[in-house]
XYZ file of C-alpha atoms in Angstrom:
252
model
C -104.153 -31.170 -110.633
C -101.413 -32.001 -108.349
C -101.410 -34.718 -105.729
C -100.298 -33.952 -102.093
C -98.027 -36.512 -100.566
C -97.145 -36.389 -96.725
C -94.657 -38.317 -95.004
C -96.553 -39.910 -92.562
C -94.358 -41.235 -89.996
C -96.653 -41.913 -87.132
C -95.554 -38.988 -84.969
C -97.611 -36.104 -83.845
C -96.161 -33.476 -86.071
C -96.600 -35.524 -89.415
C -100.377 -35.944 -88.473
C -100.844 -32.319 -87.929
C -99.087 -31.575 -91.129
C -101.147 -33.876 -92.778
C -104.428 -32.088 -91.120
C -103.144 -28.657 -92.513
C -102.510 -30.162 -95.801
C -106.134 -31.535 -95.970
C -107.662 -28.518 -94.765
C -105.918 -26.451 -97.650
C -105.799 -28.926 -100.447
C -108.295 -31.761 -99.599
C -107.335 -35.341 -98.977
C -103.597 -36.160 -99.307
C -101.563 -39.164 -99.702
C -100.449 -40.550 -96.220
C -97.315 -42.165 -96.980
C -96.107 -44.621 -94.567
C -92.423 -46.139 -94.779
C -92.674 -49.357 -92.376
C -89.404 -50.157 -91.033
C -90.846 -53.303 -89.364
C -89.193 -52.205 -86.116
C -91.880 -49.804 -84.645
C -93.636 -49.693 -81.552
C -97.162 -51.569 -81.486
C -98.872 -48.336 -80.549
C -97.764 -46.469 -83.680
C -99.878 -48.793 -85.801
C -103.107 -47.889 -83.414
C -102.132 -44.087 -83.900
C -101.985 -44.486 -87.683
C -105.286 -46.221 -87.885
C -107.017 -43.582 -85.433
C -105.807 -40.651 -87.366
C -106.534 -42.474 -90.795
C -110.280 -42.841 -89.552
C -110.417 -39.272 -88.140
C -109.130 -37.974 -91.729
C -111.014 -40.466 -93.479
C -107.960 -41.133 -95.549
C -106.346 -44.538 -95.728
C -102.686 -44.921 -95.258
C -100.598 -45.901 -98.013
C -97.962 -48.308 -96.692
C -94.652 -48.975 -98.343
C -92.219 -51.480 -96.912
C -88.934 -53.148 -97.931
C -89.745 -56.160 -95.828
C -86.668 -56.002 -93.657
C -86.258 -54.741 -90.280
C -83.117 -52.386 -89.374
C -81.068 -55.315 -88.186
C -81.595 -57.266 -91.429
C -80.302 -54.147 -93.330
C -77.211 -53.886 -90.934
C -76.446 -57.407 -91.724
C -76.977 -57.186 -95.365
C -74.670 -54.213 -95.890
C -72.446 -55.595 -93.002
C -72.333 -52.328 -91.226
C -73.579 -51.053 -87.846
C -75.503 -47.740 -88.276
C -74.529 -44.910 -86.241
C -75.008 -41.203 -85.953
C -73.092 -40.412 -89.236
C -74.442 -43.311 -91.416
C -77.622 -44.841 -91.359
C -78.271 -47.656 -93.791
C -81.439 -48.435 -91.765
C -83.035 -45.269 -93.071
C -81.178 -45.047 -96.510
C -82.906 -48.508 -97.449
C -86.002 -48.569 -95.444
C -87.261 -44.932 -95.751
C -85.081 -42.539 -98.145
C -84.503 -44.842 -101.027
C -87.958 -46.355 -100.806
C -89.692 -43.214 -100.749
C -87.798 -41.985 -103.560
C -88.768 -45.117 -105.666
C -92.317 -45.102 -104.819
C -92.747 -41.347 -105.658
C -90.846 -41.454 -108.775
C -92.705 -44.709 -109.925
C -96.263 -42.969 -109.286
C -95.581 -38.984 -110.062
C -93.433 -36.816 -112.051
C -92.060 -33.754 -110.361
C -94.866 -31.576 -111.793
C -97.467 -33.977 -110.563
C -97.241 -33.798 -106.747
C -95.940 -31.979 -103.876
C -94.236 -33.356 -100.894
C -94.890 -32.404 -97.334
C -92.460 -33.144 -94.338
C -93.612 -32.564 -90.602
C -90.600 -30.741 -89.325
C -91.641 -27.881 -86.995
C -90.643 -24.274 -86.685
C -87.513 -25.104 -84.373
C -86.344 -27.246 -87.244
C -86.475 -24.757 -90.066
C -82.787 -25.022 -90.790
C -83.301 -28.413 -92.169
C -85.594 -27.486 -94.875
C -82.981 -26.566 -97.236
C -81.247 -30.002 -97.067
C -84.606 -31.597 -97.656
C -85.470 -29.479 -100.640
C -82.210 -30.261 -102.126
C -82.396 -33.913 -101.498
C -85.646 -34.268 -103.130
C -84.964 -31.709 -106.045
C -86.552 -31.508 -108.515
C -89.634 -32.305 -106.607
C -91.322 -29.392 -104.441
C -91.209 -29.952 -100.831
C -93.184 -27.867 -98.159
C -93.237 -28.008 -94.477
C -96.502 -26.568 -93.170
C -95.639 -26.838 -89.570
C -92.708 -24.448 -89.830
C -95.585 -21.933 -90.430
C -97.812 -20.129 -87.883
C -99.486 -21.057 -85.882
C -96.309 -22.476 -84.008
C -96.939 -25.372 -81.943
C -94.889 -26.674 -78.975
C -94.704 -30.590 -78.372
C -97.285 -29.813 -75.517
C -99.583 -27.858 -77.890
C -99.521 -30.810 -80.307
C -100.240 -33.201 -77.672
C -103.220 -31.163 -76.494
C -104.434 -30.512 -80.052
C -104.471 -34.322 -80.783
C -106.457 -35.078 -77.491
C -108.919 -32.246 -78.589
C -109.765 -34.392 -81.647
C -110.441 -37.423 -79.469
C -107.115 -39.185 -80.248
C -104.605 -40.696 -77.966
C -101.356 -39.624 -78.857
C -98.584 -42.267 -79.198
C -97.828 -43.775 -75.952
C -93.867 -43.152 -76.498
C -94.414 -39.345 -75.973
C -95.825 -39.894 -72.651
C -92.905 -41.923 -71.586
C -90.312 -39.288 -72.449
C -89.355 -40.142 -76.054
C -88.450 -37.476 -78.582
C -90.173 -39.406 -81.612
C -92.384 -42.249 -82.369
C -90.102 -44.236 -84.852
C -88.626 -47.440 -84.305
C -89.951 -48.251 -80.959
C -87.873 -45.750 -79.316
C -84.600 -47.315 -80.947
C -82.606 -45.122 -83.363
C -78.961 -45.577 -84.352
C -78.807 -41.704 -84.187
C -80.010 -41.214 -80.696
C -78.169 -40.478 -77.764
C -77.330 -41.727 -74.021
C -80.474 -39.995 -72.463
C -82.629 -42.009 -75.132
C -80.796 -45.314 -75.026
C -81.307 -45.341 -70.978
C -85.003 -44.525 -71.425
C -85.282 -47.489 -73.662
C -83.501 -49.687 -71.152
C -85.750 -48.285 -68.596
C -89.246 -48.494 -70.392
C -88.682 -51.467 -72.527
C -85.884 -53.493 -70.991
C -86.974 -56.671 -73.345
C -86.863 -54.549 -76.359
C -83.451 -53.091 -75.289
C -82.116 -56.634 -74.727
C -83.283 -57.701 -78.148
C -81.523 -54.942 -80.011
C -78.548 -55.542 -77.673
C -78.707 -59.130 -78.639
C -78.827 -58.273 -82.241
C -76.037 -55.961 -82.150
C -73.792 -58.681 -80.284
C -74.529 -61.013 -83.324
C -73.678 -58.349 -85.726
C -70.416 -57.408 -84.157
C -69.351 -61.089 -84.169
C -69.951 -61.054 -87.886
C -68.254 -57.646 -88.847
C -65.841 -57.206 -86.055
C -66.945 -55.555 -82.640
C -67.011 -51.866 -82.163
C -69.135 -49.437 -80.336
C -71.951 -47.010 -81.441
C -73.145 -44.986 -78.201
C -70.996 -42.026 -78.039
C -69.921 -40.746 -74.579
C -67.204 -39.256 -72.579
C -65.793 -41.799 -70.106
C -62.425 -41.719 -67.990
C -61.933 -38.147 -69.632
C -61.798 -39.539 -73.005
C -64.370 -40.235 -75.899
C -65.482 -43.752 -76.183
C -67.948 -45.391 -78.277
C -69.674 -48.201 -76.213
C -71.807 -51.245 -77.418
C -75.375 -51.527 -76.065
C -74.281 -54.174 -73.794
C -71.291 -51.986 -72.492
C -73.587 -48.934 -72.241
C -76.318 -51.482 -70.248
C -73.680 -52.467 -67.944
C -72.481 -48.725 -67.450
C -76.102 -47.718 -66.411
C -76.367 -50.750 -64.293
C -73.476 -49.643 -62.458
C -75.135 -46.324 -61.801
C -72.784 -44.548 -64.181
C -73.293 -40.730 -65.111
C -75.372 -40.360 -68.360
C -75.675 -37.073 -70.294
C -79.485 -36.262 -69.324
C -79.803 -34.055 -72.625
C -78.344 -36.328 -75.159
C -81.281 -37.485 -76.979
C -79.859 -37.383 -80.427
C -81.944 -36.911 -83.492
C -83.890 -38.704 -86.055
C -84.714 -37.419 -89.526
C -85.135 -40.660 -91.771
C -87.269 -39.240 -94.555
C -84.768 -36.677 -95.459
């Protein structure tokens, strides 16, 4: 009998993916990769959904947070290269799965939705020869609003980051792959958290050589701003691309 393993990120889609797997196959393994950079409310959501499903969450952690990884590899993650998710999620997930199950002994599930089906082929290739499925790309198709309402109908409060406007519930709203709109949102909703990341970035830049990470057009040319420079830009009422939220796909 195969074991069914869900990449349990702490987001809406991964929970509803797990529910579909549970309804079809019975209790799955809920595999949570902890980056030690998460919002406090993510752990509350994990606990609430675990109790609802009556399935314990299997937590695996490297032990480092994202800044410890950047310092260890002497590289600042960005939209092109993300050593944080490589070391804290992808490699760790593969190591755990391979130590416990062979390719014929399990099926892996990811919570990508129907609007992200174009990503499925890359995920399957990344995990080959393991079988990967994405139940949320199948009907009934759910929008973000639909998912929030479905979770609420179960008596579970959705993660607070969604109500604040964040596109995902990973790394406390911080992500090296994200864009201008989300960095500004992080600054507005969690100024202390933004300052922490800014300070960590400044320390890293002193170690490896200063460079930017937030991509934006300024003065009619493409520039890469540090978090400090971006904060100062926002504080001066500088323009920000309202639709540039970037993307996050750590497990793949």
